[in-house]
Amino acid sequence: MTHHGSKSLRQAVLRANQLIPKAGLAALTWGNVSGVDREAGLYVIKPSGVAYEDLTEDLLVPVDLATGAVLAGDLRPSVDSETHRAFYLRWPSIGGVTHTHSTNAVAFAQAALDIPVLGTTHADTFNGPVPVARQLTVEECARDYELNTGIAIIETIGDDEAALAMPVALAANHGPFTWAASAEKSTEYAIVCEAVAEMALKTLALNPAASTPRHLQERHFKRKHGPDAYYGNAR
Amino acid sequence: MTHHGSKSLRQAVLRANQLIPKAGLAALTWGNVSGVDREAGLYVIKPSGVAYEDLTEDLLVPVDLATGAVLAGDLRPSVDSETHRAFYLRWPSIGGVTHTHSTNAVAFAQAALDIPVLGTTHADTFNGPVPVARQLTVEECARDYELNTGIAIIETIGDDEAALAMPVALAANHGPFTWAASAEKSTEYAIVCEAVAEMALKTLALNPAASTPRHLQERHFKRKHGPDAYYGNAR
Amino acid sequence: MTHHGSKSLRQAVLRANQLIPKAGLAALTWGNVSGVDREAGLYVIKPSGVAYEDLTEDLLVPVDLATGAVLAGDLRPSVDSETHRAFYLRWPSIGGVTHTHSTNAVAFAQAALDIPVLGTTHADTFNGPVPVARQLTVEECARDYELNTGIAIIETIGDDEAALAMPVALAANHGPFTWAASAEKSTEYAIVCEAVAEMALKTLALNPAASTPRHLQERHFKRKHGPDAYYGNAR
Amino acid sequence: MTHHGSKSLRQAVLRANQLIPKAGLAALTWGNVSGVDREAGLYVIKPSGVAYEDLTEDLLVPVDLATGAVLAGDLRPSVDSETHRAFYLRWPSIGGVTHTHSTNAVAFAQAALDIPVLGTTHADTFNGPVPVARQLTVEECARDYELNTGIAIIETIGDDEAALAMPVALAANHGPFTWAASAEKSTEYAIVCEAVAEMALKTLALNPAASTPRHLQERHFKRKHGPDAYYGNAR
């Protein structure tokens, strides 16, 4: 067992992190992606406060999944590391986590509103509204804040199966977290979350009573997910 | 007759597909363009779920116009292929179809509102409001959904002549479809649709009662279309 | 005298036209810039319907200032050529004209609202609201439409001195026109017009009653204009 | 002592100025950054009206901190130079100042509204609302306008300690000013100010009653600032 994470894991996590500025999901050093190696009992995550253009595989921080301790190097992990860890511990099927400060998703988080399902762009990927988690209490903010951020989201989402079914939530007054089988897939969900948030914000400006029939939502979700899916190509 | 589509058709359809990310009309693998060869009885279309940056002429999928069957290769066509096919069968004069998830046009589709004619940018290209088609029923969503999406739009637009006169519609809660004599021209209409949707959304934010006199609309449309057109250069 | 316009004039008009896509002021082939040579009695202008990336000095169209006739070549001038000509004939001090379909300025034109002076970004360049011209009548649309578009703007602005003092107006339901001593300066004004329109639209969304004290407007305008100006460097 | 500013100071101020167009914080020649050398009793600042792409270390203008006089060269400093000087004189701990015309921050300045703390993106960097300073009087606009702009902001912020605690303010109907220990850090604050302004504008469109609990604000601010900070890496 290595304490550093495998080269392939580091490559995937680096690529996923680099998608954040490329897709315009955060300014400066904001946002972070991690990927887990469950056999090795660790995940690797973006170091705190490092610019995306300076990021390399070697700068990614390996963190002990059981304890949260840094396993190698002298860099601190992302300040949100404990939120990632809470997700990995609660949801054994997930392999990667992404957090961004993308503008439109943050607007919903700050407005304390779910992102409603207003069309097929949303329903193609997310099978229901993107939920906003509850606010943390004074005590939850004072101690183990990042862990508690994860716990509040876990309360909103539910168990492992539920997490696979709804791979996104908004931390209240904060921003979106997404998770998936791999780091890169979790970042793709962050891209979708921002796109549907912008579409929803503009739709509600045009028509505050907008909605989508449930049968259309289901049809689109099932085009891409489940045993009858017929979207995409295995390449 | 080839089962693959001619090289010139594939080149044109590839270029048109590449315009989608270049013009910012869709994220990820969303959106699709096709072009038809009526003599060969086929159309070529973007494969499902393939990234635009990976797209090549060879990856485009040839589809039998009469049956919807894939004529060559092992890739699935775009999930919206049957919507394209419905248009080609109903409207013999069209040569290309484009579908995008561009943000502002989707906002009107999700709001279930036509894009009104608020100025000359719109009237230069589209001779009336961009119509939103009716919602599909539970039955239409359950079976032959993509074909029914096309049929609802055809109901809204009308016959071949009407389709040439109004080359765009919004699938309700989904997004814009455009068609034209060629694939690239249909993508150009998708660019116009997004531009006028953004302008309309901002205009309505400033003045919910905004409108354009019909005589100004007609003047602009006739500058570019019909026997008295005087826009452009034949080069 | 040449019928083609001098090389330096063509270079300046080409550069100004190329600013339109670079600054995001129009999609596709929309928009146009011209520059005048009063001694030669002609102006050169973008050809109609030509893509900006294909534009060269040789493709610019020389137009007779007195008659509106094309002086050389087989390309049509921009469809808005007669609007430019109306400005050159009425306002002897101007040397260039720009027309764009920039999104936020068009929104004000479509809303039939002046762009109000809400801050110093506006007042630094424009000494008062950007006016929207009156709608054209049925008769004005039916005959000599482009000339009448210019005449309606001239009615709004006034004489040569007034045109130098307020180098921008919105054609109702159409979009912005700007003019200046040179083609490139008129395009710079088009950039400012779009920037202040976007700022104004967002300001009014936050506070519909927003305004700016007149003494602040005057101070900023005089920093950059008139005998006491102290902005910029003569280089 | 040099009258030109050290090479390292000029390099840092050049880099910070170049961030303004790179981060989309201003069009044309708008905006300016300066950096101070307190031992030499001078600051260097962008010259007035020079395009960012033409800017070099040699073109930056050295200004006497005590008198505001240009110390070398024949270029005028930014027209806002006296506002920068007011800040340097009042706040001995700051080393750099940035002024931009970024769209969303300007919208708040023009709306005469503070940017409220609606989430953690804001609280991570700014420990309270971004304040808008009071309007200047007729007399303050008529004489020493730029100095008075600085004085009104200083009234709003307070002393040196307060300036370090809240490194940003909006000049009413004008735009944001930021300051920090270095020129580049002040430009980073300008990037944050624009990002949180856009998020706030969109949040208020979704929910005019949006707010953030004070304990969440404090938690985020203290993650990055003060003795218990745990954000970032010393590299």
PDB file of C-alpha atoms in Angstrom, chain C residues 19 22 116-122 124-125 187-189 191-193 195-196 198-213 215-217 219-220 223-224 229-235, chain D residues 27-30 46-50 53-54 59 74-77 79-80 101-104 106-113 135-139 141-146 172-175 198 200-201 204:
ATOM      1  CA  LEU C  19     -13.429  45.101 -33.134  1.00  0.00           C
ATOM      2  CA  LYS C  22     -13.632  40.846 -30.737  1.00  0.00           C
ATOM      3  CA  PRO C 116     -30.280  56.521 -18.204  1.00  0.00           C
ATOM      4  CA  VAL C 117     -27.127  58.009 -16.681  1.00  0.00           C
ATOM      5  CA  LEU C 118     -26.726  55.904 -13.546  1.00  0.00           C
ATOM      6  CA  GLY C 119     -23.041  56.384 -12.881  1.00  0.00           C
ATOM      7  CA  THR C 120     -19.634  57.617 -13.860  1.00  0.00           C
ATOM      8  CA  THR C 121     -18.906  54.897 -16.436  1.00  0.00           C
ATOM      9  CA  HIS C 122     -21.689  56.436 -18.486  1.00  0.00           C
ATOM     10  CA  ASP C 124     -17.243  59.672 -18.477  1.00  0.00           C
ATOM     11  CA  THR C 125     -18.210  59.230 -22.125  1.00  0.00           C
ATOM     12  CA  THR C 187     -16.594  51.624 -32.475  1.00  0.00           C
ATOM     13  CA  GLU C 188     -15.113  52.532 -29.086  1.00  0.00           C
ATOM     14  CA  TYR C 189     -18.361  54.391 -28.374  1.00  0.00           C
ATOM     15  CA  ILE C 191     -18.259  49.312 -26.730  1.00  0.00           C
ATOM     16  CA  VAL C 192     -19.062  51.944 -24.087  1.00  0.00           C
ATOM     17  CA  CYS C 193     -22.756  51.941 -25.056  1.00  0.00           C
ATOM     18  CA  ALA C 195     -21.102  48.306 -21.210  1.00  0.00           C
ATOM     19  CA  VAL C 196     -23.273  51.070 -19.738  1.00  0.00           C
ATOM     20  CA  GLU C 198     -25.527  46.190 -19.150  1.00  0.00           C
ATOM     21  CA  MET C 199     -24.673  48.135 -15.999  1.00  0.00           C
ATOM     22  CA  ALA C 200     -27.931  50.098 -16.238  1.00  0.00           C
ATOM     23  CA  LEU C 201     -30.044  46.981 -16.732  1.00  0.00           C
ATOM     24  CA  LYS C 202     -28.501  45.360 -13.642  1.00  0.00           C
ATOM     25  CA  THR C 203     -28.729  48.566 -11.610  1.00  0.00           C
ATOM     26  CA  LEU C 204     -32.434  48.938 -12.386  1.00  0.00           C
ATOM     27  CA  ALA C 205     -32.997  45.304 -11.370  1.00  0.00           C
ATOM     28  CA  LEU C 206     -31.494  46.140  -7.962  1.00  0.00           C
ATOM     29  CA  ASN C 207     -33.070  49.580  -7.592  1.00  0.00           C
ATOM     30  CA  PRO C 208     -35.664  50.843 -10.078  1.00  0.00           C
ATOM     31  CA  ALA C 209     -35.340  54.334  -8.583  1.00  0.00           C
ATOM     32  CA  ALA C 210     -31.575  54.619  -9.108  1.00  0.00           C
ATOM     33  CA  SER C 211     -30.205  57.938 -10.363  1.00  0.00           C
ATOM     34  CA  THR C 212     -27.031  60.030 -10.416  1.00  0.00           C
ATOM     35  CA  PRO C 213     -26.672  63.622  -9.215  1.00  0.00           C
ATOM     36  CA  HIS C 215     -23.059  67.537 -10.579  1.00  0.00           C
ATOM     37  CA  LEU C 216     -21.337  64.140 -10.518  1.00  0.00           C
ATOM     38  CA  GLN C 217     -22.240  63.538 -14.162  1.00  0.00           C
ATOM     39  CA  ARG C 219     -17.636  66.408 -13.217  1.00  0.00           C
ATOM     40  CA  HIS C 220     -16.907  63.082 -14.903  1.00  0.00           C
ATOM     41  CA  ARG C 223     -12.607  65.083 -16.742  1.00  0.00           C
ATOM     42  CA  LYS C 224     -12.444  63.665 -20.252  1.00  0.00           C
ATOM     43  CA  ALA C 229     -10.067  67.759 -19.443  1.00  0.00           C
ATOM     44  CA  TYR C 230      -7.261  65.977 -17.614  1.00  0.00           C
ATOM     45  CA  TYR C 231      -7.840  62.355 -18.659  1.00  0.00           C
ATOM     46  CA  GLY C 232      -5.537  60.401 -20.926  1.00  0.00           C
ATOM     47  CA  ASN C 233      -2.115  60.933 -22.489  1.00  0.00           C
ATOM     48  CA  ALA C 234      -1.242  62.270 -25.912  1.00  0.00           C
ATOM     49  CA  ARG C 235       0.816  59.361 -27.269  1.00  0.00           C
TER      50      ARG C 235
ATOM     51  CA  ALA D  27     -13.407  47.371 -20.766  1.00  0.00           C
ATOM     52  CA  LEU D  28     -11.077  49.577 -22.805  1.00  0.00           C
ATOM     53  CA  THR D  29      -8.565  51.459 -20.601  1.00  0.00           C
ATOM     54  CA  TRP D  30     -10.803  51.578 -17.544  1.00  0.00           C
ATOM     55  CA  LYS D  46      -1.136  52.999 -14.365  1.00  0.00           C
ATOM     56  CA  PRO D  47      -0.839  55.965 -16.747  1.00  0.00           C
ATOM     57  CA  SER D  48      -4.134  57.564 -17.769  1.00  0.00           C
ATOM     58  CA  GLY D  49      -5.865  56.310 -20.910  1.00  0.00           C
ATOM     59  CA  VAL D  50      -3.216  53.732 -21.928  1.00  0.00           C
ATOM     60  CA  GLU D  53      -2.076  45.524 -23.925  1.00  0.00           C
ATOM     61  CA  ASP D  54       0.364  48.421 -24.451  1.00  0.00           C
ATOM     62  CA  LEU D  59       5.095  53.301 -18.690  1.00  0.00           C
ATOM     63  CA  ASP D  74       6.002  62.773 -19.272  1.00  0.00           C
ATOM     64  CA  LEU D  75       2.907  60.622 -18.754  1.00  0.00           C
ATOM     65  CA  ARG D  76      -0.027  61.615 -16.589  1.00  0.00           C
ATOM     66  CA  PRO D  77      -0.999  59.126 -13.876  1.00  0.00           C
ATOM     67  CA  VAL D  79      -7.095  60.237 -13.295  1.00  0.00           C
ATOM     68  CA  ASP D  80      -7.950  58.449 -10.023  1.00  0.00           C
ATOM     69  CA  HIS D 101     -15.499  49.232 -13.381  1.00  0.00           C
ATOM     70  CA  SER D 102     -16.583  45.593 -13.077  1.00  0.00           C
ATOM     71  CA  THR D 103     -20.215  45.263 -14.132  1.00  0.00           C
ATOM     72  CA  ASN D 104     -21.936  43.764 -11.098  1.00  0.00           C
ATOM     73  CA  VAL D 106     -20.808  48.895 -10.452  1.00  0.00           C
ATOM     74  CA  ALA D 107     -24.502  47.895 -10.467  1.00  0.00           C
ATOM     75  CA  PHE D 108     -24.514  47.909  -6.661  1.00  0.00           C
ATOM     76  CA  ALA D 109     -22.602  51.218  -6.604  1.00  0.00           C
ATOM     77  CA  GLN D 110     -25.102  52.739  -9.055  1.00  0.00           C
ATOM     78  CA  ALA D 111     -28.030  51.339  -7.078  1.00  0.00           C
ATOM     79  CA  ALA D 112     -26.462  52.910  -3.967  1.00  0.00           C
ATOM     80  CA  LEU D 113     -26.705  49.592  -2.140  1.00  0.00           C
ATOM     81  CA  GLN D 135     -22.523  60.744  -2.333  1.00  0.00           C
ATOM     82  CA  LEU D 136     -20.202  63.729  -2.700  1.00  0.00           C
ATOM     83  CA  THR D 137     -21.611  67.226  -2.373  1.00  0.00           C
ATOM     84  CA  VAL D 138     -21.638  69.793  -5.163  1.00  0.00           C
ATOM     85  CA  GLU D 139     -18.584  71.437  -3.568  1.00  0.00           C
ATOM     86  CA  CYS D 141     -17.325  67.407  -6.909  1.00  0.00           C
ATOM     87  CA  ALA D 142     -16.263  70.878  -7.998  1.00  0.00           C
ATOM     88  CA  ARG D 143     -12.827  70.879  -6.370  1.00  0.00           C
ATOM     89  CA  ASP D 144     -10.357  68.090  -5.531  1.00  0.00           C
ATOM     90  CA  TYR D 145     -12.946  65.574  -6.697  1.00  0.00           C
ATOM     91  CA  GLU D 146     -10.688  62.515  -6.728  1.00  0.00           C
ATOM     92  CA  ALA D 172     -21.382  55.814  -4.948  1.00  0.00           C
ATOM     93  CA  ASN D 173     -22.528  55.833  -8.600  1.00  0.00           C
ATOM     94  CA  HIS D 174     -18.967  54.963  -9.547  1.00  0.00           C
ATOM     95  CA  GLY D 175     -17.482  51.560  -8.701  1.00  0.00           C
ATOM     96  CA  GLU D 198     -22.878  38.878  -9.308  1.00  0.00           C
ATOM     97  CA  ALA D 200     -25.749  38.624  -4.687  1.00  0.00           C
ATOM     98  CA  LEU D 201     -27.610  40.179  -7.632  1.00  0.00           C
ATOM     99  CA  LEU D 204     -31.796  38.719  -4.659  1.00  0.00           C
TER     100      LEU D 204
END
